[in-house]
Each structure stands twice: as structure tokens, then as C-alpha cells.
Amino acid sequence: MILNKKTKFLKTLEFFPELSLFLALIILSGCGSENPTQQVKPPAEAVPVVPDRSAPVVNVSQVTEETRQTYQWYCTQCHGEKGHGNGVNAPHLVVPPRDHTKASYLETRSDEQLFEAIKLGGLAVGRAPCMPAWGNTFEDKTIHSLVSYIRELCDCEAL
Amino acid sequence: MRIGIGVLLLICMSVSPVWAEPEEIEKKGCRDCHRFSSEEKQPARGPDLFYAGDKFHENWLKEFLQSPKVIRKVGYITDPGFPSGNPEVSQPHSTLTHEESARVSTFLMTLHLPDYETGKVDDVPLSKGARAQAKMLFERNFGCIACHEALNLVGKVRGGVSGPTLVDSGLRLKPDWVFHWLKSPEKFLPRGRMPVFNLDDETAIRITKYVLSIRTKK
């Protein structure tokens, strides 16, 4: 059980190199804080860490007519023509395809998570293995635009 | 001598070679849906047949043309009704007589892709363990079951319907064709609806053997 948790944690690090770097910095600074020669700064000077929103990790592409056609050609097979998760394969799957209009769920997913689910497939991101990896079919730019299209369908963004 | 040459010419003119297109292709309107050459420009409303000799087993073709069964439950990928599951092209396929199906099948078996490599998949079936692993690849690692029907452990049909059914596909498809399709689908179809997987040869062979072993007990 503990081993599983460790493995999952390591996998998370694998997919989020920024997180690895962040944790490494924390660990390093933690080691550094044990150095008796370093002065401890007073709490008043501590600056809260906030994400730098001026430089987002994901390069979100615009939704174009090509994006909509790509979604219609490939994704509708499972997710349905309007993204309700009711494509022709849906009744035959053990795990229902994601409803891309359901904001309450998609708000809990970051754009990076959606990007990786499309590119690497469901299994690689701990989701349903029915979702295949599309990384060899679409360019990253197309996948980014599909993420944007899903945001358009759910009329939502990551919280 | 002249008489001999004349008789020979008459025989040649009266007997059609196997590669000659049988009249059923035109009479039955096969070109309304299928392309018999990569040069044909009309949009395909059914699977391309210009590599039918690489793809199909002849016996299956003969039987299918006489008693067609539905292989693609929601129609071919280009059918406007495909996304909604209500294909415009009626199914099952039109029926041919025994003689017609024999002529058409013989002709179809002469259609090949240039530079097509055979002998990629041997006849040795997967061991029980290797088959179980290949089933995992098929269902879990690559998610093929989402779009293709297969059989579960108790022989019940399960899986999606947007792709052609793979139940009894071993009777229909040649191993080398499945291998090449998995490796480079663009060689056959510029734009399918299936993901490209970029498989190594060994994985492609294992999945090919698994797919072709999905058989109903008869």
C-alpha cells in the first residue's frame, strides 16, 4: 500500500517536472536551513509562493475550425457529437466516456492534466484505459487547441 | 499454321484472364462505395479494395459476398451518419450469387499494393501466457476495446462499435495486413479515425496474433 503510494508519487513527479524542481528546491532549502551559519529571516519578510501567471506552462492554442473538425472526426466516437460523453461507443464501455460539458468535473482538472490525458492516454494519467494515447496522431499544438475546445464545451476553466 | 494462330487468338479472346475486372463490379454498382485503384478519385463510402488481395482471405470473401454480415455497426468512417450511429449506406452489403462471388473474389485477390512486404508474422500461435499479455495490450495499454468488438474470457462479445468488429477477424484478415495496418495505417488510408500508435515490430506482431485469435467457438 505504502509502496503503491510511493510509486504513484514518483509517477506524478515524472509527469510534472516543475513539481519535481519545486520539491527539490524545498528539500534543498530545507537542508540549507539546517546550516548553522545561515541567518534565519524574520517571518515578516517571508513572501508567499504564488504561481507566476504571466508565464503559463501550457501554450493554449486557439480553437479553430480545424480543432472542431478534429474533435468531430476522432473524439466524437466516444465523447459524442456535442461532447456529452454519449458517442456511439459509450454504451459499450465499462467506464463511461467523459462528458466534456460537465463543468463541475472539468473545473477540477488543469489544462496540463487534460493535455496529458489526450497525449498519453487514460492509463498513463491514472484514468480509464479506454482512452487511447493520441500523441502519435496529433501534434502538441492540436492537442492544446483540443484542450481549449473542451474548455469551450464545458464553459469552464481550471479552478 | 495460320489456322493454329487463329484458334489460339480466339481462345485468348473468349477466356477472360483472372486479373480482368468481372462485369459484376459495374453491374452491382460496387464503385458507388469502393475504390479498386488508388488512382480513383471518388470519395470512398466503403473500405478501399485496391489492396484486397493483401487484406482478405479469399474463402472469407466468397462467403461474405454470398451471405454478408455487418462488420461496421455504425457504417464506414466517411458515412455522414457515422458519428450518430445511423449510417446512410444501408447494411448489410448487397448479395452475390455463388458464381458471381467466385468471380469477384478471384479478381479482388489480384489487387495488391506495390512493394508490399509479406512474411512479417509467422504461423506460430501465442502461448496461453503470451495471449493473456497481448489481451492486456489490446484492452488496457492501447485501449483498442473502446472502438472494436472482441470477446471476453467467457466468450461474450464486448467492446465499442465505431471500428470494425474483430470477432472472427482471423477468418477475414491476413496477418501481414493487420501487422502493416497497426504499424503504418497511412499506407492504406490517409486519414482514418484510429489513433496512430508507433508500435515496434514485436508489439505489433503480438497484437496481430491476439486480434486474429479472437474466435467464436463453432
mmCIF file of C-alpha atoms in Angstrom:
data_model
loop_
_atom_site.group_PDB
_atom_site.id
_atom_site.type_symbol
_atom_site.label_atom_id
_atom_site.label_comp_id
_atom_site.label_asym_id
_atom_site.label_seq_id
_atom_site.Cartn_x
_atom_site.Cartn_y
_atom_site.Cartn_z
ATOM 1 C CA MET A 1 0.000 0.000 0.000
ATOM 2 C CA ILE A 2 2.748 2.403 1.047
ATOM 3 C CA LEU A 3 4.806 1.227 -1.894
ATOM 4 C CA ASN A 4 1.888 1.948 -4.230
ATOM 5 C CA LYS A 5 1.586 5.446 -2.842
ATOM 6 C CA LYS A 6 5.298 5.965 -3.333
ATOM 7 C CA THR A 7 5.112 4.700 -6.892
ATOM 8 C CA LYS A 8 2.181 6.976 -7.664
ATOM 9 C CA PHE A 9 4.033 9.889 -6.156
ATOM 10 C CA LEU A 10 7.095 9.140 -8.265
ATOM 11 C CA LYS A 11 4.888 8.904 -11.371
ATOM 12 C CA THR A 12 3.383 12.271 -10.509
ATOM 13 C CA LEU A 13 6.880 13.702 -10.354
ATOM 14 C CA GLU A 14 7.662 12.136 -13.709
ATOM 15 C CA PHE A 15 4.776 13.952 -15.345
ATOM 16 C CA PHE A 16 5.222 17.230 -13.564
ATOM 17 C CA PRO A 17 8.902 18.122 -13.818
ATOM 18 C CA GLU A 18 8.134 21.584 -12.498
ATOM 19 C CA LEU A 19 6.771 19.988 -9.338
ATOM 20 C CA SER A 20 9.969 17.941 -9.053
ATOM 21 C CA LEU A 21 12.039 21.104 -9.331
ATOM 22 C CA PHE A 22 9.848 22.851 -6.789
ATOM 23 C CA LEU A 23 10.132 19.948 -4.351
ATOM 24 C CA ALA A 24 13.859 19.724 -4.967
ATOM 25 C CA LEU A 25 14.169 23.423 -4.113
ATOM 26 C CA ILE A 26 12.144 22.894 -0.930
ATOM 27 C CA ILE A 27 14.295 19.908 0.016
ATOM 28 C CA LEU A 28 17.481 21.807 -0.777
ATOM 29 C CA SER A 29 16.329 24.883 1.094
ATOM 30 C CA GLY A 30 15.302 22.582 3.929
ATOM 31 C CA CYS A 31 18.882 21.212 4.009
ATOM 32 C CA GLY A 32 20.178 24.723 3.771
ATOM 33 C CA SER A 33 18.073 25.860 6.722
ATOM 34 C CA GLU A 34 19.934 23.358 8.908
ATOM 35 C CA ASN A 35 23.165 25.173 8.113
ATOM 36 C CA PRO A 36 24.062 26.939 11.371
ATOM 37 C CA THR A 37 25.942 29.674 9.535
ATOM 38 C CA GLN A 38 22.852 30.843 7.632
ATOM 39 C CA GLN A 39 20.768 33.555 9.200
ATOM 40 C CA VAL A 40 17.073 32.872 9.660
ATOM 41 C CA LYS A 41 14.940 35.585 8.138
ATOM 42 C CA PRO A 42 12.169 37.010 10.251
ATOM 43 C CA PRO A 43 8.614 35.821 9.328
ATOM 44 C CA ALA A 44 7.586 39.344 8.317
ATOM 45 C CA GLU A 45 9.872 39.136 5.276
ATOM 46 C CA ALA A 46 8.534 35.757 4.085
ATOM 47 C CA VAL A 47 6.931 36.017 0.689
ATOM 48 C CA PRO A 48 4.096 33.611 -0.129
ATOM 49 C CA VAL A 49 4.747 31.465 -3.160
ATOM 50 C CA VAL A 50 2.216 32.147 -5.886
ATOM 51 C CA PRO A 51 2.133 30.713 -9.371
ATOM 52 C CA ASP A 52 3.595 33.026 -11.967
ATOM 53 C CA ARG A 53 0.516 33.614 -14.114
ATOM 54 C CA SER A 54 2.396 35.824 -16.537
ATOM 55 C CA ALA A 55 4.215 32.782 -17.927
ATOM 56 C CA PRO A 56 1.840 29.818 -18.057
ATOM 57 C CA VAL A 57 3.335 26.374 -18.645
ATOM 58 C CA VAL A 58 0.715 25.473 -21.217
ATOM 59 C CA ASN A 59 0.699 27.296 -24.505
ATOM 60 C CA VAL A 60 -3.053 27.337 -25.029
ATOM 61 C CA SER A 61 -3.867 27.355 -28.703
ATOM 62 C CA GLN A 62 -6.873 28.981 -30.201
ATOM 63 C CA VAL A 63 -9.895 26.913 -31.154
ATOM 64 C CA THR A 64 -10.102 26.925 -34.933
ATOM 65 C CA GLU A 65 -12.387 25.270 -37.446
ATOM 66 C CA GLU A 66 -9.705 22.581 -37.747
ATOM 67 C CA THR A 67 -9.946 21.951 -33.988
ATOM 68 C CA ARG A 68 -13.705 21.421 -34.238
ATOM 69 C CA GLN A 69 -13.267 19.112 -37.232
ATOM 70 C CA THR A 70 -10.586 17.133 -35.404
ATOM 71 C CA TYR A 71 -12.909 16.713 -32.430
ATOM 72 C CA GLN A 72 -15.766 15.672 -34.720
ATOM 73 C CA TRP A 73 -13.619 13.196 -36.642
ATOM 74 C CA TYR A 74 -11.884 11.458 -33.734
ATOM 75 C CA CYS A 75 -13.279 12.345 -30.316
ATOM 76 C CA THR A 76 -16.995 12.046 -31.077
ATOM 77 C CA GLN A 77 -16.666 8.275 -31.438
ATOM 78 C CA CYS A 78 -16.732 8.074 -27.639
ATOM 79 C CA HIS A 79 -17.452 11.597 -26.377
ATOM 80 C CA GLY A 80 -20.378 12.313 -28.697
ATOM 81 C CA GLU A 81 -21.038 14.955 -31.317
ATOM 82 C CA LYS A 82 -21.670 17.659 -28.717
ATOM 83 C CA GLY A 83 -19.266 16.304 -26.114
ATOM 84 C CA HIS A 84 -21.898 14.898 -23.764
ATOM 85 C CA GLY A 85 -19.996 11.621 -23.407
ATOM 86 C CA ASN A 86 -22.627 9.779 -25.424
ATOM 87 C CA GLY A 87 -20.725 8.726 -28.556
ATOM 88 C CA VAL A 88 -21.522 5.528 -30.419
ATOM 89 C CA ASN A 89 -19.035 3.557 -28.320
ATOM 90 C CA ALA A 90 -20.289 4.898 -24.988
ATOM 91 C CA PRO A 91 -22.945 2.223 -24.279
ATOM 92 C CA HIS A 92 -20.338 -0.489 -24.786
ATOM 93 C CA LEU A 93 -17.664 0.801 -22.443
ATOM 94 C CA VAL A 94 -17.128 -0.263 -18.851
ATOM 95 C CA VAL A 95 -16.150 3.278 -17.859
ATOM 96 C CA PRO A 96 -18.380 5.958 -19.423
ATOM 97 C CA PRO A 97 -16.505 8.465 -21.610
ATOM 98 C CA ARG A 98 -16.000 11.864 -20.040
ATOM 99 C CA ASP A 99 -18.835 14.369 -20.502
ATOM 100 C CA HIS A 100 -16.986 17.420 -21.809
ATOM 101 C CA THR A 101 -19.869 19.711 -20.951
ATOM 102 C CA LYS A 102 -19.739 18.872 -17.265
ATOM 103 C CA ALA A 103 -18.099 21.897 -15.712
ATOM 104 C CA SER A 104 -18.259 20.567 -12.147
ATOM 105 C CA TYR A 105 -15.681 17.899 -13.031
ATOM 106 C CA LEU A 106 -13.592 19.686 -15.629
ATOM 107 C CA GLU A 107 -13.038 22.623 -13.281
ATOM 108 C CA THR A 108 -11.090 20.215 -11.076
ATOM 109 C CA ARG A 109 -8.712 19.320 -13.950
ATOM 110 C CA SER A 110 -5.919 21.611 -15.023
ATOM 111 C CA ASP A 111 -5.194 22.267 -18.692
ATOM 112 C CA GLU A 112 -1.958 20.321 -18.256
ATOM 113 C CA GLN A 113 -3.886 17.306 -16.970
ATOM 114 C CA LEU A 114 -6.274 17.404 -19.926
ATOM 115 C CA PHE A 115 -3.337 17.792 -22.315
ATOM 116 C CA GLU A 116 -1.574 14.771 -20.848
ATOM 117 C CA ALA A 117 -4.728 12.651 -20.840
ATOM 118 C CA ILE A 118 -5.136 13.272 -24.575
ATOM 119 C CA LYS A 119 -1.469 12.923 -25.458
ATOM 120 C CA LEU A 120 -0.551 9.951 -23.253
ATOM 121 C CA GLY A 121 -3.914 8.240 -22.853
ATOM 122 C CA GLY A 122 -6.047 7.452 -19.825
ATOM 123 C CA LEU A 123 -3.873 4.705 -18.391
ATOM 124 C CA ALA A 124 -0.763 6.884 -18.213
ATOM 125 C CA VAL A 125 -2.553 9.515 -16.140
ATOM 126 C CA GLY A 126 -4.374 7.128 -13.820
ATOM 127 C CA ARG A 127 -7.679 7.343 -15.643
ATOM 128 C CA ALA A 128 -9.709 4.889 -17.704
ATOM 129 C CA PRO A 129 -7.555 2.850 -20.123
ATOM 130 C CA CYS A 130 -10.328 3.045 -22.745
ATOM 131 C CA MET A 131 -8.974 6.485 -23.638
ATOM 132 C CA PRO A 132 -6.095 5.796 -26.028
ATOM 133 C CA ALA A 133 -2.971 7.919 -26.407
ATOM 134 C CA TRP A 134 -3.230 10.412 -29.269
ATOM 135 C CA GLY A 135 0.332 11.710 -29.050
ATOM 136 C CA ASN A 136 1.402 9.975 -32.253
ATOM 137 C CA THR A 137 -1.673 11.164 -34.127
ATOM 138 C CA PHE A 138 -1.848 14.838 -33.203
ATOM 139 C CA GLU A 139 0.816 17.497 -32.882
ATOM 140 C CA ASP A 140 1.085 19.139 -29.465
ATOM 141 C CA LYS A 141 -0.415 22.296 -30.914
ATOM 142 C CA THR A 142 -3.539 20.391 -31.948
ATOM 143 C CA ILE A 143 -3.819 18.824 -28.503
ATOM 144 C CA HIS A 144 -3.560 22.259 -26.882
ATOM 145 C CA SER A 145 -6.344 23.502 -29.133
ATOM 146 C CA LEU A 146 -8.458 20.467 -28.206
ATOM 147 C CA VAL A 147 -7.957 21.352 -24.536
ATOM 148 C CA SER A 148 -9.213 24.846 -25.353
ATOM 149 C CA TYR A 149 -12.180 23.348 -27.181
ATOM 150 C CA ILE A 150 -13.045 21.203 -24.158
ATOM 151 C CA ARG A 151 -12.916 24.393 -22.062
ATOM 152 C CA GLU A 152 -15.329 25.920 -24.564
ATOM 153 C CA LEU A 153 -17.662 22.910 -24.328
ATOM 154 C CA CYS A 154 -17.733 22.968 -20.521
ATOM 155 C CA ASP A 155 -17.727 26.764 -20.446
ATOM 156 C CA CYS A 156 -15.328 26.486 -17.573
ATOM 157 C CA GLU A 157 -11.691 26.779 -16.602
ATOM 158 C CA ALA A 158 -9.481 25.107 -14.052
ATOM 159 C CA LEU A 159 -10.169 26.408 -10.561
ATOM 160 C CA MET B 1 -0.021 -22.633 -89.112
ATOM 161 C CA ARG B 2 -2.335 -19.683 -89.762
ATOM 162 C CA ILE B 3 -5.313 -21.731 -88.550
ATOM 163 C CA GLY B 4 -3.409 -22.608 -85.364
ATOM 164 C CA ILE B 5 -2.690 -18.943 -84.580
ATOM 165 C CA GLY B 6 -6.312 -18.028 -85.331
ATOM 166 C CA VAL B 7 -7.620 -20.687 -82.929
ATOM 167 C CA LEU B 8 -5.189 -19.514 -80.244
ATOM 168 C CA LEU B 9 -6.348 -15.908 -80.658
ATOM 169 C CA LEU B 10 -9.985 -16.981 -80.430
ATOM 170 C CA ILE B 11 -9.298 -18.885 -77.196
ATOM 171 C CA CYS B 12 -7.466 -15.887 -75.732
ATOM 172 C CA MET B 13 -10.324 -13.560 -76.621
ATOM 173 C CA SER B 14 -13.037 -15.842 -75.217
ATOM 174 C CA VAL B 15 -11.398 -16.625 -71.857
ATOM 175 C CA SER B 16 -11.016 -13.680 -69.510
ATOM 176 C CA PRO B 17 -7.820 -13.653 -67.501
ATOM 177 C CA VAL B 18 -8.226 -13.717 -63.710
ATOM 178 C CA TRP B 19 -6.992 -10.123 -63.445
ATOM 179 C CA ALA B 20 -9.717 -8.839 -65.753
ATOM 180 C CA GLU B 21 -12.442 -6.996 -63.886
ATOM 181 C CA PRO B 22 -15.619 -9.087 -63.808
ATOM 182 C CA GLU B 23 -18.808 -7.441 -65.067
ATOM 183 C CA GLU B 24 -20.407 -7.707 -61.603
ATOM 184 C CA ILE B 25 -18.236 -4.829 -60.375
ATOM 185 C CA GLU B 26 -20.060 -2.493 -62.756
ATOM 186 C CA LYS B 27 -23.453 -4.235 -62.683
ATOM 187 C CA LYS B 28 -23.723 -4.290 -58.899
ATOM 188 C CA GLY B 29 -22.503 -0.716 -58.526
ATOM 189 C CA CYS B 30 -19.512 -1.672 -56.382
ATOM 190 C CA ARG B 31 -17.784 1.591 -57.339
ATOM 191 C CA ASP B 32 -20.551 3.549 -55.652
ATOM 192 C CA CYS B 33 -18.797 2.755 -52.389
ATOM 193 C CA HIS B 34 -15.424 1.107 -53.056
ATOM 194 C CA ARG B 35 -12.272 2.158 -54.874
ATOM 195 C CA PHE B 36 -10.495 -0.530 -56.875
ATOM 196 C CA SER B 37 -7.454 1.586 -57.657
ATOM 197 C CA SER B 38 -5.641 4.232 -55.653
ATOM 198 C CA GLU B 39 -5.962 6.425 -58.753
ATOM 199 C CA GLU B 40 -9.755 6.577 -58.463
ATOM 200 C CA LYS B 41 -10.716 9.957 -57.104
ATOM 201 C CA GLN B 42 -14.297 9.458 -55.975
ATOM 202 C CA PRO B 43 -14.750 9.584 -52.191
ATOM 203 C CA ALA B 44 -14.836 6.122 -50.662
ATOM 204 C CA ARG B 45 -18.120 5.300 -48.937
ATOM 205 C CA GLY B 46 -16.848 1.857 -48.054
ATOM 206 C CA PRO B 47 -13.432 0.289 -47.478
ATOM 207 C CA ASP B 48 -10.885 0.660 -50.283
ATOM 208 C CA LEU B 49 -10.365 -2.568 -52.179
ATOM 209 C CA PHE B 50 -7.247 -1.790 -54.200
ATOM 210 C CA TYR B 51 -5.261 -3.870 -51.698
ATOM 211 C CA ALA B 52 -7.962 -6.507 -51.160
ATOM 212 C CA GLY B 53 -5.538 -9.278 -52.129
ATOM 213 C CA ASP B 54 -3.222 -8.216 -49.314
ATOM 214 C CA LYS B 55 -6.019 -7.805 -46.782
ATOM 215 C CA PHE B 56 -8.592 -10.553 -47.131
ATOM 216 C CA HIS B 57 -8.682 -14.329 -47.120
ATOM 217 C CA GLU B 58 -10.296 -15.480 -50.374
ATOM 218 C CA ASN B 59 -12.599 -18.039 -48.722
ATOM 219 C CA TRP B 60 -13.953 -15.423 -46.372
ATOM 220 C CA LEU B 61 -14.584 -13.035 -49.278
ATOM 221 C CA LYS B 62 -16.524 -15.676 -51.209
ATOM 222 C CA GLU B 63 -18.711 -16.469 -48.218
ATOM 223 C CA PHE B 64 -19.182 -12.820 -47.254
ATOM 224 C CA LEU B 65 -20.325 -11.808 -50.736
ATOM 225 C CA GLN B 66 -22.941 -14.576 -50.711
ATOM 226 C CA SER B 67 -24.160 -14.034 -47.155
ATOM 227 C CA PRO B 68 -22.922 -10.652 -45.945
ATOM 228 C CA LYS B 69 -22.688 -9.830 -42.267
ATOM 229 C CA VAL B 70 -22.375 -6.420 -40.645
ATOM 230 C CA ILE B 71 -18.740 -5.713 -39.794
ATOM 231 C CA ARG B 72 -19.081 -1.994 -39.079
ATOM 232 C CA LYS B 73 -22.186 -1.443 -36.995
ATOM 233 C CA VAL B 74 -22.208 2.334 -37.375
ATOM 234 C CA GLY B 75 -21.099 2.310 -41.002
ATOM 235 C CA TYR B 76 -17.893 3.251 -42.741
ATOM 236 C CA ILE B 77 -15.849 6.127 -41.317
ATOM 237 C CA THR B 78 -16.830 8.541 -44.096
ATOM 238 C CA ASP B 79 -20.560 7.923 -43.759
ATOM 239 C CA PRO B 80 -22.302 11.171 -42.720
ATOM 240 C CA GLY B 81 -24.369 9.152 -40.248
ATOM 241 C CA PHE B 82 -21.307 7.546 -38.647
ATOM 242 C CA PRO B 83 -20.983 9.932 -35.675
ATOM 243 C CA SER B 84 -24.643 9.499 -34.709
ATOM 244 C CA GLY B 85 -24.658 5.747 -35.312
ATOM 245 C CA ASN B 86 -27.205 5.973 -38.125
ATOM 246 C CA PRO B 87 -25.294 5.189 -41.326
ATOM 247 C CA GLU B 88 -26.787 6.353 -44.613
ATOM 248 C CA VAL B 89 -25.346 3.425 -46.576
ATOM 249 C CA SER B 90 -27.667 0.505 -45.955
ATOM 250 C CA GLN B 91 -26.272 -2.632 -44.380
ATOM 251 C CA PRO B 92 -25.621 -5.470 -44.726
ATOM 252 C CA HIS B 93 -23.726 -5.490 -48.010
ATOM 253 C CA SER B 94 -25.547 -6.457 -51.229
ATOM 254 C CA THR B 95 -25.619 -10.167 -52.011
ATOM 255 C CA LEU B 96 -23.974 -12.004 -54.904
ATOM 256 C CA THR B 97 -24.630 -15.491 -56.232
ATOM 257 C CA HIS B 98 -22.151 -18.316 -55.781
ATOM 258 C CA GLU B 99 -20.725 -17.827 -59.289
ATOM 259 C CA GLU B 100 -20.631 -14.038 -59.020
ATOM 260 C CA SER B 101 -18.889 -14.125 -55.653
ATOM 261 C CA ALA B 102 -16.312 -16.578 -57.012
ATOM 262 C CA ARG B 103 -15.528 -14.300 -59.966
ATOM 263 C CA VAL B 104 -15.378 -11.136 -57.843
ATOM 264 C CA SER B 105 -13.266 -12.787 -55.125
ATOM 265 C CA THR B 106 -10.807 -14.156 -57.660
ATOM 266 C CA PHE B 107 -10.459 -10.679 -59.130
ATOM 267 C CA LEU B 108 -10.107 -8.996 -55.734
ATOM 268 C CA MET B 109 -7.312 -11.355 -54.769
ATOM 269 C CA THR B 110 -5.259 -9.953 -57.664
ATOM 270 C CA LEU B 111 -5.288 -6.425 -56.177
ATOM 271 C CA HIS B 112 -2.131 -5.620 -54.241
ATOM 272 C CA LEU B 113 -0.149 -2.650 -53.033
ATOM 273 C CA PRO B 114 3.219 -2.168 -54.738
ATOM 274 C CA ASP B 115 6.249 -3.032 -52.578
ATOM 275 C CA TYR B 116 4.075 -4.772 -50.009
ATOM 276 C CA GLU B 117 6.197 -6.829 -47.645
ATOM 277 C CA THR B 118 4.926 -10.255 -46.610
ATOM 278 C CA GLY B 119 6.250 -12.801 -44.120
ATOM 279 C CA LYS B 120 6.283 -10.378 -41.182
ATOM 280 C CA VAL B 121 4.028 -12.544 -38.983
ATOM 281 C CA ASP B 122 4.735 -16.262 -38.587
ATOM 282 C CA ASP B 123 2.124 -19.006 -38.086
ATOM 283 C CA VAL B 124 3.121 -19.843 -34.510
ATOM 284 C CA PRO B 125 0.164 -19.039 -32.238
ATOM 285 C CA LEU B 126 0.662 -17.180 -28.973
ATOM 286 C CA SER B 127 1.149 -19.327 -25.880
ATOM 287 C CA LYS B 128 -1.573 -19.058 -23.249
ATOM 288 C CA GLY B 129 0.534 -16.665 -21.171
ATOM 289 C CA ALA B 130 1.603 -14.564 -24.135
ATOM 290 C CA ARG B 131 -2.011 -14.372 -25.283
ATOM 291 C CA ALA B 132 -3.094 -13.103 -21.846
ATOM 292 C CA GLN B 133 -0.390 -10.429 -22.052
ATOM 293 C CA ALA B 134 -1.419 -9.486 -25.574
ATOM 294 C CA LYS B 135 -5.033 -9.211 -24.422
ATOM 295 C CA MET B 136 -3.835 -6.703 -21.821
ATOM 296 C CA LEU B 137 -2.039 -4.732 -24.537
ATOM 297 C CA PHE B 138 -5.179 -4.755 -26.656
ATOM 298 C CA GLU B 139 -7.627 -3.809 -23.928
ATOM 299 C CA ARG B 140 -5.605 -1.844 -21.406
ATOM 300 C CA ASN B 141 -2.389 -0.406 -22.815
ATOM 301 C CA PHE B 142 -3.742 0.677 -26.183
ATOM 302 C CA GLY B 143 -7.466 0.840 -25.427
ATOM 303 C CA CYS B 144 -8.447 -0.952 -28.669
ATOM 304 C CA ILE B 145 -11.528 -2.382 -26.969
ATOM 305 C CA ALA B 146 -13.035 1.126 -26.821
ATOM 306 C CA CYS B 147 -13.740 1.006 -30.559
ATOM 307 C CA HIS B 148 -13.528 -2.663 -31.549
ATOM 308 C CA GLU B 149 -15.602 -5.632 -30.526
ATOM 309 C CA ALA B 150 -13.707 -8.606 -29.128
ATOM 310 C CA LEU B 151 -14.579 -11.499 -26.816
ATOM 311 C CA ASN B 152 -14.263 -11.530 -23.056
ATOM 312 C CA LEU B 153 -12.985 -14.507 -21.050
ATOM 313 C CA VAL B 154 -16.332 -16.327 -21.208
ATOM 314 C CA GLY B 155 -16.687 -15.737 -24.937
ATOM 315 C CA LYS B 156 -19.178 -12.883 -24.740
ATOM 316 C CA VAL B 157 -18.905 -10.063 -27.272
ATOM 317 C CA ARG B 158 -17.790 -6.802 -25.712
ATOM 318 C CA GLY B 159 -16.282 -3.547 -26.928
ATOM 319 C CA GLY B 160 -17.031 -0.456 -28.973
ATOM 320 C CA VAL B 161 -18.626 -0.332 -32.387
ATOM 321 C CA SER B 162 -17.022 2.593 -34.215
ATOM 322 C CA GLY B 163 -14.274 0.341 -35.584
ATOM 323 C CA PRO B 164 -14.838 -2.898 -37.475
ATOM 324 C CA THR B 165 -15.605 -5.882 -35.272
ATOM 325 C CA LEU B 166 -12.592 -8.058 -34.581
ATOM 326 C CA VAL B 167 -14.600 -11.117 -33.603
ATOM 327 C CA ASP B 168 -13.590 -13.878 -36.015
ATOM 328 C CA SER B 169 -11.250 -11.414 -37.747
ATOM 329 C CA GLY B 170 -8.772 -14.278 -38.234
ATOM 330 C CA LEU B 171 -11.113 -15.728 -40.824
ATOM 331 C CA ARG B 172 -11.304 -12.376 -42.615
ATOM 332 C CA LEU B 173 -7.903 -10.693 -42.369
ATOM 333 C CA LYS B 174 -4.416 -11.767 -43.336
ATOM 334 C CA PRO B 175 -1.795 -11.486 -40.553
ATOM 335 C CA ASP B 176 0.672 -9.391 -42.567
ATOM 336 C CA TRP B 177 -2.046 -6.895 -43.402
ATOM 337 C CA VAL B 178 -3.029 -6.438 -39.741
ATOM 338 C CA PHE B 179 0.657 -6.006 -38.876
ATOM 339 C CA HIS B 180 1.188 -3.342 -41.540
ATOM 340 C CA TRP B 181 -2.077 -1.611 -40.630
ATOM 341 C CA LEU B 182 -1.001 -1.377 -36.986
ATOM 342 C CA LYS B 183 2.465 -0.161 -37.938
ATOM 343 C CA SER B 184 1.612 2.304 -40.712
ATOM 344 C CA PRO B 185 -2.112 2.814 -41.273
ATOM 345 C CA GLU B 186 -1.359 5.776 -43.529
ATOM 346 C CA LYS B 187 -0.081 3.350 -46.181
ATOM 347 C CA PHE B 188 -3.653 2.200 -46.637
ATOM 348 C CA LEU B 189 -5.735 5.165 -45.571
ATOM 349 C CA PRO B 190 -4.514 8.776 -45.448
ATOM 350 C CA ARG B 191 -6.868 9.654 -42.602
ATOM 351 C CA GLY B 192 -8.589 7.029 -40.507
ATOM 352 C CA ARG B 193 -10.361 7.535 -37.201
ATOM 353 C CA MET B 194 -7.985 5.275 -35.265
ATOM 354 C CA PRO B 195 -5.018 6.599 -33.294
ATOM 355 C CA VAL B 196 -1.529 6.005 -34.654
ATOM 356 C CA PHE B 197 0.475 4.021 -32.105
ATOM 357 C CA ASN B 198 4.019 3.944 -33.470
ATOM 358 C CA LEU B 199 4.462 0.319 -32.375
ATOM 359 C CA ASP B 200 7.692 -1.623 -32.524
ATOM 360 C CA ASP B 201 7.593 -4.805 -34.622
ATOM 361 C CA GLU B 202 7.410 -7.175 -31.665
ATOM 362 C CA THR B 203 4.424 -5.434 -30.090
ATOM 363 C CA ALA B 204 2.670 -5.170 -33.460
ATOM 364 C CA ILE B 205 3.151 -8.911 -34.033
ATOM 365 C CA ARG B 206 1.799 -9.766 -30.570
ATOM 366 C CA ILE B 207 -1.302 -7.628 -31.057
ATOM 367 C CA THR B 208 -1.774 -9.001 -34.580
ATOM 368 C CA LYS B 209 -1.691 -12.574 -33.323
ATOM 369 C CA TYR B 210 -4.072 -11.753 -30.491
ATOM 370 C CA VAL B 211 -6.550 -9.945 -32.748
ATOM 371 C CA LEU B 212 -6.619 -12.808 -35.229
ATOM 372 C CA SER B 213 -7.154 -15.324 -32.434
ATOM 373 C CA ILE B 214 -10.445 -13.747 -31.298
ATOM 374 C CA ARG B 215 -12.706 -16.564 -32.453
ATOM 375 C CA THR B 216 -16.192 -17.647 -31.569
ATOM 376 C CA LYS B 217 -16.420 -21.350 -30.790
ATOM 377 C CA LYS B 218 -18.193 -23.257 -33.522
#
